[in-house]
Amino acid sequence: MATPYDIVIRNASILDGTGAPAFEASVGLRGDRLARVGDIAERGATELDARGMSLAPGFIDVHSHDDWAVFLQPEMDFKVMQGVTTDIVGNCGMGAAPNPSAAVIFRALHGHDANVPEWSDYAGYLRALDANPPSLNVAVLAGHGSLRLAAMGNANRAPSAEEMAAMRGWLRDAIEAGAVGLSTGLIYEPGRWANTQEIIELAREMRGSGALYASHMRNEANHLLDAIGETIRIGEEAGVAVQISHHKASGEENWGMVRESIRMIEEARAKGLDVTADQYPYTSGSTILAAVIQNGGLDEGGARGGIGAIAPERILIASLPSHPQWEGKRLNELAAEMDLGALEAARKIVRDDPGTLVILDLMNEDDVRTVMAHPSTMIGSDGLAMGGKPHPRLYGTFPRVIGHYARDRGVMPIEEAVHRMTAMAAEKFHLRDRGVIREGAFADLVIFDAKTIIDVGTYADPRRYPAGISHVFVNGTAVVRDGKHIGARPGRAIRRSNS
Ligand SMILES: [Zn+2]
């Protein structure tokens, strides 16, 4: 008789994604699913002995910006090699449709010589993934900035009735096509021109669909708490779940404020609102230099913008295709070389290269741990797959949470860390049969050594694969085997489930 299993993985310590204590069992894969979890007498067509290793659901990166990267670099090595099997793209208001206007964001991220995408709307985006699958699964958020850009350009005013109707229509279509929600980026142009009411009205389109509202909030510095209040209010008045993006307090004078923002999240949850957050496990953030200028981060006398005030020595140039020799330098060094003030130097850099990416030293280690320890926090890399020296979170987020924060620093048990990056994320974003090891679920899996898993990239040398991950399976197919990406591309477009 033919074996009922394509692959049997034996003797692994199973972290099933629910947060339950690890248990030893075998799993049998058939096609794209887990056919059996428990004792398995039959041999599989392929046998894998995972003694001494942990087996977990593949990690879900709830905060990614890989909308176009999944086509430009379909093997997605920087994510898959850290155990990520599903990417949620379209965060911070920056969505891949409608086109042609979304191509503005595409070019800022990936350069002017990259080929313009061929889809017009989100349904087309998901179909393009069906036709050109990457190595991992992709779910998509519709980006408010992209909708607004398409409806009214970069206008700093409220939308007219027609413009609002256009945005609502595109969002409705996106949600019908299977998008998992709407994202905003309220420090970025054009998202920052939107008032609260505009977003409530838009988000109402999603009521009852299971799609959620994810926000890079208007302020993560002096007015963090106002921004948390606005975000919760939008969810409450629109009647949708809320995801607070990269929860943090920026700038030394605001450190410690996350205790208060967490208290607000707890209050909202106690009222029955579905409010959660995500986080990347570093004290430095990363964004485009243009946003730092637009938010007054370099203004004299202290900034009042959404990022807070940032000293030029805390700004590291990460990616600047027109002047790669500047990558890895700090803004104060460059300003001195140019014989300019920091703000003037930044303006000159952005004139040459509008998509210049920087790494910002903004946060406090205690705050990072406080946010991570809280049960409302999921994990999202916020990685930007651009050239140069990207923030090491692009390569190391998930192993860093498990190895550095859970195992070495004891911020939470390893079962809990895995839960936050798997089942909790799948449930919140309505990804059916993902994020959990149980019979019938999709076989998105990662095998790692809990004793050695760790990120190894640094700010100076970020493009390094993490240690301790041996195998990654996506929809039942091996993508990483014995620590090597083998080039398989079994990923799928995931459409939101209504249950
Ligand atoms: Zn963001």
PDB file of N, CA, C and O in Angstrom, residues 195-254:
ATOM      1  N   ASN A 195      -8.186  63.695   7.990  1.00  0.00           N
ATOM      2  CA  ASN A 195      -8.629  63.852   9.368  1.00  0.00           C
ATOM      3  C   ASN A 195      -9.292  62.555   9.850  1.00  0.00           C
ATOM      4  O   ASN A 195      -9.487  61.609   9.086  1.00  0.00           O
ATOM      5  N   THR A 196      -9.614  62.534  11.131  1.00  0.00           N
ATOM      6  CA  THR A 196     -10.152  61.316  11.744  1.00  0.00           C
ATOM      7  C   THR A 196     -11.442  60.873  11.060  1.00  0.00           C
ATOM      8  O   THR A 196     -11.656  59.683  10.814  1.00  0.00           O
ATOM      9  N   GLN A 197     -12.293  61.849  10.740  1.00  0.00           N
ATOM     10  CA  GLN A 197     -13.599  61.524  10.177  1.00  0.00           C
ATOM     11  C   GLN A 197     -13.472  60.809   8.831  1.00  0.00           C
ATOM     12  O   GLN A 197     -14.216  59.869   8.539  1.00  0.00           O
ATOM     13  N   GLU A 198     -12.540  61.270   8.030  1.00  0.00           N
ATOM     14  CA  GLU A 198     -12.321  60.633   6.717  1.00  0.00           C
ATOM     15  C   GLU A 198     -12.004  59.144   6.899  1.00  0.00           C
ATOM     16  O   GLU A 198     -12.526  58.284   6.171  1.00  0.00           O
ATOM     17  N   ILE A 199     -11.181  58.864   7.878  1.00  0.00           N
ATOM     18  CA  ILE A 199     -10.764  57.467   8.056  1.00  0.00           C
ATOM     19  C   ILE A 199     -11.912  56.636   8.632  1.00  0.00           C
ATOM     20  O   ILE A 199     -12.118  55.488   8.233  1.00  0.00           O
ATOM     21  N   ILE A 200     -12.663  57.222   9.554  1.00  0.00           N
ATOM     22  CA  ILE A 200     -13.823  56.494  10.102  1.00  0.00           C
ATOM     23  C   ILE A 200     -14.785  56.132   8.975  1.00  0.00           C
ATOM     24  O   ILE A 200     -15.250  54.999   8.861  1.00  0.00           O
ATOM     25  N   GLU A 201     -15.043  57.120   8.137  1.00  0.00           N
ATOM     26  CA  GLU A 201     -15.998  56.892   7.047  1.00  0.00           C
ATOM     27  C   GLU A 201     -15.528  55.773   6.119  1.00  0.00           C
ATOM     28  O   GLU A 201     -16.313  54.922   5.703  1.00  0.00           O
ATOM     29  N   LEU A 202     -14.247  55.806   5.812  1.00  0.00           N
ATOM     30  CA  LEU A 202     -13.691  54.761   4.951  1.00  0.00           C
ATOM     31  C   LEU A 202     -13.750  53.399   5.636  1.00  0.00           C
ATOM     32  O   LEU A 202     -14.199  52.409   5.059  1.00  0.00           O
ATOM     33  N   ALA A 203     -13.286  53.363   6.888  1.00  0.00           N
ATOM     34  CA  ALA A 203     -13.199  52.084   7.597  1.00  0.00           C
ATOM     35  C   ALA A 203     -14.581  51.452   7.780  1.00  0.00           C
ATOM     36  O   ALA A 203     -14.704  50.234   7.882  1.00  0.00           O
ATOM     37  N   ARG A 204     -15.621  52.278   7.801  1.00  0.00           N
ATOM     38  CA  ARG A 204     -16.987  51.746   7.924  1.00  0.00           C
ATOM     39  C   ARG A 204     -17.343  50.795   6.784  1.00  0.00           C
ATOM     40  O   ARG A 204     -18.192  49.920   6.938  1.00  0.00           O
ATOM     41  N   GLU A 205     -16.688  51.013   5.646  1.00  0.00           N
ATOM     42  CA  GLU A 205     -16.930  50.114   4.514  1.00  0.00           C
ATOM     43  C   GLU A 205     -16.622  48.665   4.871  1.00  0.00           C
ATOM     44  O   GLU A 205     -17.079  47.742   4.211  1.00  0.00           O
ATOM     45  N   MET A 206     -15.795  48.468   5.897  1.00  0.00           N
ATOM     46  CA  MET A 206     -15.327  47.107   6.217  1.00  0.00           C
ATOM     47  C   MET A 206     -16.167  46.463   7.309  1.00  0.00           C
ATOM     48  O   MET A 206     -15.960  45.298   7.635  1.00  0.00           O
ATOM     49  N   ARG A 207     -17.082  47.216   7.885  1.00  0.00           N
ATOM     50  CA  ARG A 207     -17.844  46.695   9.014  1.00  0.00           C
ATOM     51  C   ARG A 207     -18.503  45.351   8.656  1.00  0.00           C
ATOM     52  O   ARG A 207     -19.095  45.215   7.593  1.00  0.00           O
ATOM     53  N   GLY A 208     -18.351  44.395   9.542  1.00  0.00           N
ATOM     54  CA  GLY A 208     -19.001  43.107   9.330  1.00  0.00           C
ATOM     55  C   GLY A 208     -18.247  42.155   8.419  1.00  0.00           C
ATOM     56  O   GLY A 208     -18.631  40.996   8.270  1.00  0.00           O
ATOM     57  N   SER A 209     -17.153  42.623   7.823  1.00  0.00           N
ATOM     58  CA  SER A 209     -16.420  41.768   6.867  1.00  0.00           C
ATOM     59  C   SER A 209     -15.314  40.965   7.535  1.00  0.00           C
ATOM     60  O   SER A 209     -14.790  40.023   6.951  1.00  0.00           O
ATOM     61  N   GLY A 210     -14.932  41.359   8.739  1.00  0.00           N
ATOM     62  CA  GLY A 210     -13.772  40.741   9.381  1.00  0.00           C
ATOM     63  C   GLY A 210     -12.467  41.452   9.040  1.00  0.00           C
ATOM     64  O   GLY A 210     -11.440  41.190   9.657  1.00  0.00           O
ATOM     65  N   ALA A 211     -12.508  42.348   8.069  1.00  0.00           N
ATOM     66  CA  ALA A 211     -11.297  43.107   7.729  1.00  0.00           C
ATOM     67  C   ALA A 211     -11.027  44.133   8.830  1.00  0.00           C
ATOM     68  O   ALA A 211     -11.953  44.629   9.466  1.00  0.00           O
ATOM     69  N   LEU A 212      -9.763  44.456   9.064  1.00  0.00           N
ATOM     70  CA  LEU A 212      -9.404  45.307  10.195  1.00  0.00           C
ATOM     71  C   LEU A 212      -8.775  46.619   9.753  1.00  0.00           C
ATOM     72  O   LEU A 212      -8.446  46.823   8.579  1.00  0.00           O
ATOM     73  N   TYR A 213      -8.595  47.490  10.731  1.00  0.00           N
ATOM     74  CA  TYR A 213      -7.953  48.781  10.521  1.00  0.00           C
ATOM     75  C   TYR A 213      -6.569  48.754  11.166  1.00  0.00           C
ATOM     76  O   TYR A 213      -6.449  48.579  12.383  1.00  0.00           O
ATOM     77  N   ALA A 214      -5.516  48.902  10.366  1.00  0.00           N
ATOM     78  CA  ALA A 214      -4.137  48.915  10.880  1.00  0.00           C
ATOM     79  C   ALA A 214      -3.562  50.309  10.670  1.00  0.00           C
ATOM     80  O   ALA A 214      -3.712  50.881   9.592  1.00  0.00           O
ATOM     81  N   SER A 215      -2.906  50.845  11.687  1.00  0.00           N
ATOM     82  CA  SER A 215      -2.438  52.224  11.540  1.00  0.00           C
ATOM     83  C   SER A 215      -1.019  52.470  12.029  1.00  0.00           C
ATOM     84  O   SER A 215      -0.670  52.143  13.159  1.00  0.00           O
ATOM     85  N   HIS A 216      -0.229  53.076  11.130  1.00  0.00           N
ATOM     86  CA  HIS A 216       0.955  53.806  11.560  1.00  0.00           C
ATOM     87  C   HIS A 216       0.406  55.154  11.988  1.00  0.00           C
ATOM     88  O   HIS A 216       0.021  55.971  11.168  1.00  0.00           O
ATOM     89  N   MET A 217       0.343  55.355  13.281  1.00  0.00           N
ATOM     90  CA  MET A 217      -0.429  56.445  13.856  1.00  0.00           C
ATOM     91  C   MET A 217       0.193  57.808  13.558  1.00  0.00           C
ATOM     92  O   MET A 217       1.355  57.927  13.206  1.00  0.00           O
ATOM     93  N   ARG A 218      -0.616  58.816  13.776  1.00  0.00           N
ATOM     94  CA  ARG A 218      -0.251  60.205  13.490  1.00  0.00           C
ATOM     95  C   ARG A 218       0.954  60.661  14.322  1.00  0.00           C
ATOM     96  O   ARG A 218       1.688  61.553  13.927  1.00  0.00           O
ATOM     97  N   ASN A 219       1.121  60.065  15.473  1.00  0.00           N
ATOM     98  CA  ASN A 219       2.196  60.518  16.357  1.00  0.00           C
ATOM     99  C   ASN A 219       2.665  59.369  17.231  1.00  0.00           C
ATOM    100  O   ASN A 219       1.856  58.687  17.855  1.00  0.00           O
ATOM    101  N   GLU A 220       3.975  59.148  17.255  1.00  0.00           N
ATOM    102  CA  GLU A 220       4.555  58.113  18.123  1.00  0.00           C
ATOM    103  C   GLU A 220       5.509  58.763  19.113  1.00  0.00           C
ATOM    104  O   GLU A 220       6.353  58.101  19.704  1.00  0.00           O
ATOM    105  N   ALA A 221       5.373  60.083  19.271  1.00  0.00           N
ATOM    106  CA  ALA A 221       6.288  60.826  20.138  1.00  0.00           C
ATOM    107  C   ALA A 221       5.485  61.550  21.214  1.00  0.00           C
ATOM    108  O   ALA A 221       4.739  60.924  21.960  1.00  0.00           O
ATOM    109  N   ASN A 222       5.607  62.902  21.260  1.00  0.00           N
ATOM    110  CA  ASN A 222       4.951  63.673  22.319  1.00  0.00           C
ATOM    111  C   ASN A 222       3.449  63.432  22.410  1.00  0.00           C
ATOM    112  O   ASN A 222       2.872  63.541  23.483  1.00  0.00           O
ATOM    113  N   HIS A 223       2.824  63.148  21.261  1.00  0.00           N
ATOM    114  CA  HIS A 223       1.373  62.981  21.257  1.00  0.00           C
ATOM    115  C   HIS A 223       0.962  61.539  20.999  1.00  0.00           C
ATOM    116  O   HIS A 223      -0.093  61.277  20.419  1.00  0.00           O
ATOM    117  N   LEU A 224       1.788  60.625  21.482  1.00  0.00           N
ATOM    118  CA  LEU A 224       1.487  59.198  21.317  1.00  0.00           C
ATOM    119  C   LEU A 224       0.097  58.844  21.856  1.00  0.00           C
ATOM    120  O   LEU A 224      -0.657  58.116  21.212  1.00  0.00           O
ATOM    121  N   LEU A 225      -0.224  59.366  23.018  1.00  0.00           N
ATOM    122  CA  LEU A 225      -1.478  58.942  23.650  1.00  0.00           C
ATOM    123  C   LEU A 225      -2.694  59.486  22.894  1.00  0.00           C
ATOM    124  O   LEU A 225      -3.713  58.795  22.772  1.00  0.00           O
ATOM    125  N   ASP A 226      -2.570  60.711  22.360  1.00  0.00           N
ATOM    126  CA  ASP A 226      -3.650  61.230  21.508  1.00  0.00           C
ATOM    127  C   ASP A 226      -3.839  60.330  20.295  1.00  0.00           C
ATOM    128  O   ASP A 226      -4.961  60.050  19.865  1.00  0.00           O
ATOM    129  N   ALA A 227      -2.721  59.884  19.738  1.00  0.00           N
ATOM    130  CA  ALA A 227      -2.784  59.056  18.531  1.00  0.00           C
ATOM    131  C   ALA A 227      -3.393  57.688  18.837  1.00  0.00           C
ATOM    132  O   ALA A 227      -4.182  57.161  18.045  1.00  0.00           O
ATOM    133  N   ILE A 228      -3.055  57.139  19.991  1.00  0.00           N
ATOM    134  CA  ILE A 228      -3.671  55.861  20.392  1.00  0.00           C
ATOM    135  C   ILE A 228      -5.181  56.069  20.529  1.00  0.00           C
ATOM    136  O   ILE A 228      -5.987  55.245  20.065  1.00  0.00           O
ATOM    137  N   GLY A 229      -5.559  57.195  21.146  1.00  0.00           N
ATOM    138  CA  GLY A 229      -6.988  57.504  21.307  1.00  0.00           C
ATOM    139  C   GLY A 229      -7.689  57.610  19.967  1.00  0.00           C
ATOM    140  O   GLY A 229      -8.788  57.071  19.772  1.00  0.00           O
ATOM    141  N   GLU A 230      -7.044  58.291  19.008  1.00  0.00           N
ATOM    142  CA  GLU A 230      -7.648  58.440  17.673  1.00  0.00           C
ATOM    143  C   GLU A 230      -7.822  57.068  17.013  1.00  0.00           C
ATOM    144  O   GLU A 230      -8.862  56.775  16.421  1.00  0.00           O
ATOM    145  N   THR A 231      -6.811  56.232  17.141  1.00  0.00           N
ATOM    146  CA  THR A 231      -6.836  54.927  16.475  1.00  0.00           C
ATOM    147  C   THR A 231      -7.957  54.048  17.040  1.00  0.00           C
ATOM    148  O   THR A 231      -8.696  53.401  16.287  1.00  0.00           O
ATOM    149  N   ILE A 232      -8.068  54.054  18.368  1.00  0.00           N
ATOM    150  CA  ILE A 232      -9.118  53.245  19.006  1.00  0.00           C
ATOM    151  C   ILE A 232     -10.498  53.786  18.620  1.00  0.00           C
ATOM    152  O   ILE A 232     -11.420  53.030  18.322  1.00  0.00           O
ATOM    153  N   ARG A 233     -10.596  55.113  18.589  1.00  0.00           N
ATOM    154  CA  ARG A 233     -11.885  55.732  18.231  1.00  0.00           C
ATOM    155  C   ARG A 233     -12.298  55.346  16.807  1.00  0.00           C
ATOM    156  O   ARG A 233     -13.472  55.056  16.535  1.00  0.00           O
ATOM    157  N   ILE A 234     -11.354  55.346  15.900  1.00  0.00           N
ATOM    158  CA  ILE A 234     -11.666  54.968  14.510  1.00  0.00           C
ATOM    159  C   ILE A 234     -12.221  53.549  14.473  1.00  0.00           C
ATOM    160  O   ILE A 234     -13.250  53.288  13.840  1.00  0.00           O
ATOM    161  N   GLY A 235     -11.572  52.642  15.185  1.00  0.00           N
ATOM    162  CA  GLY A 235     -12.071  51.269  15.213  1.00  0.00           C
ATOM    163  C   GLY A 235     -13.451  51.176  15.826  1.00  0.00           C
ATOM    164  O   GLY A 235     -14.336  50.479  15.312  1.00  0.00           O
ATOM    165  N   GLU A 236     -13.637  51.899  16.918  1.00  0.00           N
ATOM    166  CA  GLU A 236     -14.916  51.829  17.632  1.00  0.00           C
ATOM    167  C   GLU A 236     -16.047  52.408  16.788  1.00  0.00           C
ATOM    168  O   GLU A 236     -17.098  51.789  16.617  1.00  0.00           O
ATOM    169  N   GLU A 237     -15.816  53.597  16.215  1.00  0.00           N
ATOM    170  CA  GLU A 237     -16.903  54.239  15.458  1.00  0.00           C
ATOM    171  C   GLU A 237     -17.155  53.552  14.121  1.00  0.00           C
ATOM    172  O   GLU A 237     -18.270  53.572  13.607  1.00  0.00           O
ATOM    173  N   ALA A 238     -16.118  52.964  13.564  1.00  0.00           N
ATOM    174  CA  ALA A 238     -16.312  52.260  12.290  1.00  0.00           C
ATOM    175  C   ALA A 238     -16.811  50.846  12.513  1.00  0.00           C
ATOM    176  O   ALA A 238     -17.323  50.209  11.589  1.00  0.00           O
ATOM    177  N   GLY A 239     -16.639  50.339  13.729  1.00  0.00           N
ATOM    178  CA  GLY A 239     -17.090  48.973  14.010  1.00  0.00           C
ATOM    179  C   GLY A 239     -16.161  47.919  13.433  1.00  0.00           C
ATOM    180  O   GLY A 239     -16.615  46.873  12.955  1.00  0.00           O
ATOM    181  N   VAL A 240     -14.857  48.178  13.500  1.00  0.00           N
ATOM    182  CA  VAL A 240     -13.883  47.198  12.992  1.00  0.00           C
ATOM    183  C   VAL A 240     -12.760  47.001  14.018  1.00  0.00           C
ATOM    184  O   VAL A 240     -12.542  47.840  14.890  1.00  0.00           O
ATOM    185  N   ALA A 241     -12.063  45.887  13.894  1.00  0.00           N
ATOM    186  CA  ALA A 241     -10.917  45.599  14.764  1.00  0.00           C
ATOM    187  C   ALA A 241      -9.749  46.512  14.419  1.00  0.00           C
ATOM    188  O   ALA A 241      -9.642  47.005  13.297  1.00  0.00           O
ATOM    189  N   VAL A 242      -8.886  46.718  15.404  1.00  0.00           N
ATOM    190  CA  VAL A 242      -7.777  47.669  15.267  1.00  0.00           C
ATOM    191  C   VAL A 242      -6.437  46.972  15.481  1.00  0.00           C
ATOM    192  O   VAL A 242      -6.284  46.149  16.376  1.00  0.00           O
ATOM    193  N   GLN A 243      -5.477  47.315  14.636  1.00  0.00           N
ATOM    194  CA  GLN A 243      -4.091  46.876  14.800  1.00  0.00           C
ATOM    195  C   GLN A 243      -3.203  48.117  14.833  1.00  0.00           C
ATOM    196  O   GLN A 243      -3.120  48.853  13.844  1.00  0.00           O
ATOM    197  N   ILE A 244      -2.577  48.357  15.970  1.00  0.00           N
ATOM    198  CA  ILE A 244      -1.659  49.485  16.111  1.00  0.00           C
ATOM    199  C   ILE A 244      -0.296  49.041  15.598  1.00  0.00           C
ATOM    200  O   ILE A 244       0.287  48.084  16.097  1.00  0.00           O
ATOM    201  N   SER A 245       0.201  49.751  14.598  1.00  0.00           N
ATOM    202  CA  SER A 245       1.448  49.342  13.959  1.00  0.00           C
ATOM    203  C   SER A 245       2.657  49.758  14.796  1.00  0.00           C
ATOM    204  O   SER A 245       2.657  50.824  15.415  1.00  0.00           O
ATOM    205  N   HIS A 246       3.666  48.915  14.790  1.00  0.00           N
ATOM    206  CA  HIS A 246       4.948  49.161  15.476  1.00  0.00           C
ATOM    207  C   HIS A 246       4.800  50.054  16.710  1.00  0.00           C
ATOM    208  O   HIS A 246       5.298  51.176  16.772  1.00  0.00           O
ATOM    209  N   HIS A 247       4.132  49.501  17.701  1.00  0.00           N
ATOM    210  CA  HIS A 247       3.856  50.194  18.973  1.00  0.00           C
ATOM    211  C   HIS A 247       5.177  50.605  19.646  1.00  0.00           C
ATOM    212  O   HIS A 247       6.027  49.780  19.920  1.00  0.00           O
ATOM    213  N   LYS A 248       5.314  51.894  19.924  1.00  0.00           N
ATOM    214  CA  LYS A 248       6.561  52.422  20.494  1.00  0.00           C
ATOM    215  C   LYS A 248       6.351  53.828  21.027  1.00  0.00           C
ATOM    216  O   LYS A 248       5.323  54.455  20.758  1.00  0.00           O
ATOM    217  N   ALA A 249       7.335  54.310  21.782  1.00  0.00           N
ATOM    218  CA  ALA A 249       7.398  55.727  22.146  1.00  0.00           C
ATOM    219  C   ALA A 249       8.731  56.261  21.637  1.00  0.00           C
ATOM    220  O   ALA A 249       9.794  55.807  22.059  1.00  0.00           O
ATOM    221  N   SER A 250       8.648  57.236  20.717  1.00  0.00           N
ATOM    222  CA  SER A 250       9.852  57.766  20.065  1.00  0.00           C
ATOM    223  C   SER A 250      10.400  58.976  20.790  1.00  0.00           C
ATOM    224  O   SER A 250       9.647  59.889  21.133  1.00  0.00           O
ATOM    225  N   GLY A 251      11.690  58.997  20.976  1.00  0.00           N
ATOM    226  CA  GLY A 251      12.346  60.181  21.547  1.00  0.00           C
ATOM    227  C   GLY A 251      12.480  60.078  23.050  1.00  0.00           C
ATOM    228  O   GLY A 251      11.532  59.723  23.747  1.00  0.00           O
ATOM    229  N   GLU A 252      13.663  60.448  23.518  1.00  0.00           N
ATOM    230  CA  GLU A 252      14.014  60.242  24.920  1.00  0.00           C
ATOM    231  C   GLU A 252      12.998  60.841  25.883  1.00  0.00           C
ATOM    232  O   GLU A 252      12.688  60.251  26.919  1.00  0.00           O
ATOM    233  N   GLU A 253      12.465  62.030  25.534  1.00  0.00           N
ATOM    234  CA  GLU A 253      11.543  62.679  26.472  1.00  0.00           C
ATOM    235  C   GLU A 253      10.216  61.917  26.589  1.00  0.00           C
ATOM    236  O   GLU A 253       9.430  62.188  27.484  1.00  0.00           O
ATOM    237  N   ASN A 254      10.005  60.952  25.682  1.00  0.00           N
ATOM    238  CA  ASN A 254       8.742  60.191  25.706  1.00  0.00           C
ATOM    239  C   ASN A 254       8.910  58.758  26.185  1.00  0.00           C
ATOM    240  O   ASN A 254       7.924  58.006  26.255  1.00  0.00           O
TER     241      ASN A 254
END
